[in-house]
Structures are given as C-alpha cells and as structure tokens.
PDB file of C-alpha atoms in Angstrom:
ATOM      1  CA  UNK A  22       9.664  14.998  10.674  1.00 52.00           C
ATOM      2  CA  UNK A  23       9.899  13.608   7.156  1.00 73.00           C
ATOM      3  CA  UNK A  24       6.601  13.594   5.332  1.00 89.00           C
ATOM      4  CA  UNK A  25       7.856  11.904   2.174  1.00 95.00           C
ATOM      5  CA  UNK A  26       5.995   8.859   0.922  1.00 97.00           C
ATOM      6  CA  UNK A  27       7.770   6.211  -1.134  1.00 98.00           C
ATOM      7  CA  UNK A  28       5.666   4.068  -3.445  1.00 98.00           C
ATOM      8  CA  UNK A  29       6.530   0.890  -5.290  1.00 98.00           C
ATOM      9  CA  UNK A  30       3.813  -0.051  -7.771  1.00 98.00           C
ATOM     10  CA  UNK A  31       4.524  -3.409  -9.397  1.00 98.00           C
ATOM     11  CA  UNK A  32       2.797  -4.945 -12.399  1.00 98.00           C
ATOM     12  CA  UNK A  33       2.695  -8.496 -13.750  1.00 98.00           C
ATOM     13  CA  UNK A  34       1.804  -8.271 -17.437  1.00 98.00           C
ATOM     14  CA  UNK A  35      -0.371 -10.841 -19.128  1.00 98.00           C
ATOM     15  CA  UNK A  36       1.568 -13.229 -21.359  1.00 98.00           C
ATOM     16  CA  UNK A  37       3.060 -11.401 -24.318  1.00 98.00           C
ATOM     17  CA  UNK A  38       1.945  -7.975 -23.060  1.00 98.00           C
ATOM     18  CA  UNK A  39       5.070  -6.783 -21.201  1.00 97.00           C
ATOM     19  CA  UNK A  40       6.334  -4.326 -23.836  1.00 98.00           C
ATOM     20  CA  UNK A  41       2.860  -2.896 -24.423  1.00 98.00           C
ATOM     21  CA  UNK A  42       2.162  -2.465 -20.697  1.00 98.00           C
ATOM     22  CA  UNK A  43       5.571  -0.826 -20.214  1.00 98.00           C
ATOM     23  CA  UNK A  44       4.769   1.709 -22.983  1.00 98.00           C
ATOM     24  CA  UNK A  45       1.372   2.490 -21.451  1.00 98.00           C
ATOM     25  CA  UNK A  46       2.969   3.017 -18.036  1.00 98.00           C
ATOM     26  CA  UNK A  47       5.622   5.284 -19.576  1.00 98.00           C
ATOM     27  CA  UNK A  48       2.835   7.422 -20.996  1.00 98.00           C
ATOM     28  CA  UNK A  49       1.727   8.237 -17.427  1.00 98.00           C
ATOM     29  CA  UNK A  50       5.085   9.789 -16.521  1.00 98.00           C
ATOM     30  CA  UNK A  51       4.862  13.284 -18.132  1.00 98.00           C
ATOM     31  CA  UNK A  52       1.589  14.399 -16.545  1.00 98.00           C
ATOM     32  CA  UNK A  53       2.435  12.836 -13.191  1.00 98.00           C
ATOM     33  CA  UNK A  54       5.794  14.606 -13.088  1.00 98.00           C
ATOM     34  CA  UNK A  55       3.864  17.884 -13.421  1.00 97.00           C
ATOM     35  CA  UNK A  56       2.090  17.277 -10.111  1.00 98.00           C
ATOM     36  CA  UNK A  57       3.361  19.616  -7.376  1.00 94.00           C
ATOM     37  CA  UNK A  58       3.887  16.813  -4.855  1.00 97.00           C
ATOM     38  CA  UNK A  59       5.656  14.428  -7.233  1.00 98.00           C
ATOM     39  CA  UNK A  60       9.383  14.207  -6.514  1.00 98.00           C
ATOM     40  CA  UNK A  61      10.098  11.064  -8.566  1.00 98.00           C
ATOM     41  CA  UNK A  62       7.964   8.899 -10.854  1.00 98.00           C
ATOM     42  CA  UNK A  63       9.785   6.474 -13.103  1.00 98.00           C
ATOM     43  CA  UNK A  64       8.680   3.152 -14.527  1.00 98.00           C
ATOM     44  CA  UNK A  65      11.356   0.464 -14.597  1.00 98.00           C
ATOM     45  CA  UNK A  66      11.676  -3.103 -15.805  1.00 97.00           C
ATOM     46  CA  UNK A  67      13.395  -5.894 -13.940  1.00 96.00           C
ATOM     47  CA  UNK A  68      16.811  -6.974 -15.197  1.00 95.00           C
ATOM     48  CA  UNK A  69      18.868 -10.024 -14.287  1.00 94.00           C
ATOM     49  CA  UNK A  70      21.886 -10.095 -11.987  1.00 95.00           C
ATOM     50  CA  UNK A  71      23.289 -12.846  -9.758  1.00 95.00           C
ATOM     51  CA  UNK A  72      23.477 -10.200  -7.001  1.00 96.00           C
ATOM     52  CA  UNK A  73      19.768  -9.349  -7.178  1.00 95.00           C
ATOM     53  CA  UNK A  74      17.825 -12.563  -7.580  1.00 92.00           C
ATOM     54  CA  UNK A  75      14.771 -11.700  -5.487  1.00 93.00           C
ATOM     55  CA  UNK A  76      11.195 -12.321  -6.524  1.00 92.00           C
ATOM     56  CA  UNK A  77       9.237  -9.433  -7.995  1.00 94.00           C
ATOM     57  CA  UNK A  78       6.847  -8.486 -10.766  1.00 97.00           C
ATOM     58  CA  UNK A  79       8.800  -7.537 -13.923  1.00 97.00           C
ATOM     59  CA  UNK A  80       7.585  -3.907 -14.145  1.00 98.00           C
ATOM     60  CA  UNK A  81       7.695  -1.422 -11.263  1.00 98.00           C
ATOM     61  CA  UNK A  82       7.103   2.259 -10.737  1.00 96.00           C
ATOM     62  CA  UNK A  83       9.488   3.841  -8.245  1.00 98.00           C
ATOM     63  CA  UNK A  84       7.807   6.916  -6.828  1.00 98.00           C
ATOM     64  CA  UNK A  85       8.601   9.549  -4.225  1.00 98.00           C
ATOM     65  CA  UNK A  86       5.877  11.940  -3.062  1.00 98.00           C
ATOM     66  CA  UNK A  87       6.234  15.051  -0.913  1.00 97.00           C
ATOM     67  CA  UNK A  88       3.604  13.730   1.494  1.00 96.00           C
ATOM     68  CA  UNK A  89       0.686  11.336   1.849  1.00 96.00           C
ATOM     69  CA  UNK A  90      -1.823  13.925   0.625  1.00 97.00           C
ATOM     70  CA  UNK A  91       0.129  14.320  -2.641  1.00 98.00           C
ATOM     71  CA  UNK A  92       0.206  10.563  -3.192  1.00 98.00           C
ATOM     72  CA  UNK A  93      -3.500  10.190  -2.470  1.00 98.00           C
ATOM     73  CA  UNK A  94      -4.379  13.119  -4.756  1.00 98.00           C
ATOM     74  CA  UNK A  95      -2.373  11.460  -7.538  1.00 98.00           C
ATOM     75  CA  UNK A  96      -4.318   8.217  -7.082  1.00 98.00           C
ATOM     76  CA  UNK A  97      -7.572  10.120  -7.576  1.00 98.00           C
ATOM     77  CA  UNK A  98      -6.577  11.785 -10.862  1.00 98.00           C
ATOM     78  CA  UNK A  99      -8.821  10.788 -13.759  1.00 98.00           C
ATOM     79  CA  UNK A 100      -5.855   9.599 -15.863  1.00 98.00           C
ATOM     80  CA  UNK A 101      -4.640   7.239 -13.120  1.00 98.00           C
ATOM     81  CA  UNK A 102      -8.101   5.882 -12.373  1.00 98.00           C
ATOM     82  CA  UNK A 103      -8.681   5.340 -16.107  1.00 98.00           C
ATOM     83  CA  UNK A 104      -5.380   3.439 -16.356  1.00 98.00           C
ATOM     84  CA  UNK A 105      -6.381   1.005 -13.610  1.00 98.00           C
ATOM     85  CA  UNK A 106      -9.884   0.582 -15.041  1.00 98.00           C
ATOM     86  CA  UNK A 107      -8.690  -0.080 -18.600  1.00 98.00           C
ATOM     87  CA  UNK A 108      -5.424  -1.944 -18.115  1.00 98.00           C
ATOM     88  CA  UNK A 109      -5.775  -3.705 -14.743  1.00 98.00           C
ATOM     89  CA  UNK A 110      -9.441  -4.247 -13.899  1.00 98.00           C
ATOM     90  CA  UNK A 111     -10.843  -4.825 -17.402  1.00 98.00           C
ATOM     91  CA  UNK A 112     -11.041  -8.413 -18.605  1.00 97.00           C
ATOM     92  CA  UNK A 113      -9.026  -7.495 -21.716  1.00 97.00           C
ATOM     93  CA  UNK A 114      -6.491  -5.379 -19.789  1.00 98.00           C
ATOM     94  CA  UNK A 115      -2.729  -5.815 -20.010  1.00 98.00           C
ATOM     95  CA  UNK A 116      -1.941  -6.553 -16.336  1.00 98.00           C
ATOM     96  CA  UNK A 117      -2.611  -9.959 -14.785  1.00 98.00           C
ATOM     97  CA  UNK A 118      -1.731  -8.689 -11.297  1.00 98.00           C
ATOM     98  CA  UNK A 119      -0.497  -5.508  -9.618  1.00 98.00           C
ATOM     99  CA  UNK A 120       0.740  -4.551  -6.198  1.00 97.00           C
ATOM    100  CA  UNK A 121       0.934  -0.954  -4.935  1.00 98.00           C
ATOM    101  CA  UNK A 122       2.634  -0.310  -1.586  1.00 98.00           C
ATOM    102  CA  UNK A 123       3.719   2.882   0.162  1.00 98.00           C
ATOM    103  CA  UNK A 124       6.488   3.374   2.715  1.00 97.00           C
ATOM    104  CA  UNK A 125       7.868   5.976   5.102  1.00 94.00           C
ATOM    105  CA  UNK A 126      11.540   6.565   5.845  1.00 90.00           C
ATOM    106  CA  UNK A 127      10.767   7.284   9.504  1.00 85.00           C
ATOM    107  CA  UNK A 128      11.482   4.667  12.148  1.00 82.00           C
ATOM    108  CA  UNK A 129       8.517   3.572  14.252  1.00 82.00           C
ATOM    109  CA  UNK A 130       8.002   5.886  17.236  1.00 81.00           C
ATOM    110  CA  UNK A 131      10.414   8.486  15.837  1.00 78.00           C
ATOM    111  CA  UNK A 132      10.605  11.448  18.189  1.00 78.00           C
ATOM    112  CA  UNK A 133      10.643  14.103  15.503  1.00 73.00           C
ATOM    113  CA  UNK A 134      11.208  17.647  16.714  1.00 75.00           C
ATOM    114  CA  UNK A 135       8.119  19.828  16.675  1.00 77.00           C
ATOM    115  CA  UNK A 136       8.794  23.025  14.790  1.00 75.00           C
ATOM    116  CA  UNK A 137       6.820  26.188  15.319  1.00 71.00           C
TER     117      UNK A 137
END
C-alpha cells in the first residue's frame, strides 16, 4: 500500500506582495528538504497558457511526503508555524488567503496486499 502524501499549498499574496511572498516561501525549501520524510518540496508560481486556464492562487508549493506522519511532523516544525503566524495570520502578513490540501494516490477501497 502506498503511504505517500501529496500536498498542494496555495497562496494568494496581498496586492503588490507576490515577489516578496515567493522569496519568503523559497527560504523554507532548504530546511524542509532536509527532513527525512520529505521527497519533494518546491514552490512554484502560476504561468499563463491557453492549455491550462484553470483557476488557482498564483503561488503553490508542490510537496510529496513519505507518509502522513512525515507531513504532520513538518507542519509542527517551529519554522513552518512561524511562517504561518508571521506571513498568513498576522494583520501585516504577505498572504491574503491560503489553501493547504493533501491527497493520496490510492483509489478508495484499494485492496492493498498485506506484507509481513
């Protein structure tokens, strides 16, 4: 059974704060990539294409974690909690809105083999 957890963490910057928020989010990458359960952690910015015209926030982290415990441990790190407190929750923060969702690659009711 796959235990990987896929996270998409999207951010809507306050007006005029996109570049600054992107830089702050980039600064989270090095320490997060050191975490044992982190398989991928990259901040991206939305670009335009007529073949991808969906609605989204303009900045998104694309993350892959070894398992749910690794993801949840990451969320409890002091650096990550400080980021949300300073840049999302604070009145003078850089993010107007954010949306963090996690996903599994397993189908519902997957009959995964049970290994010893």
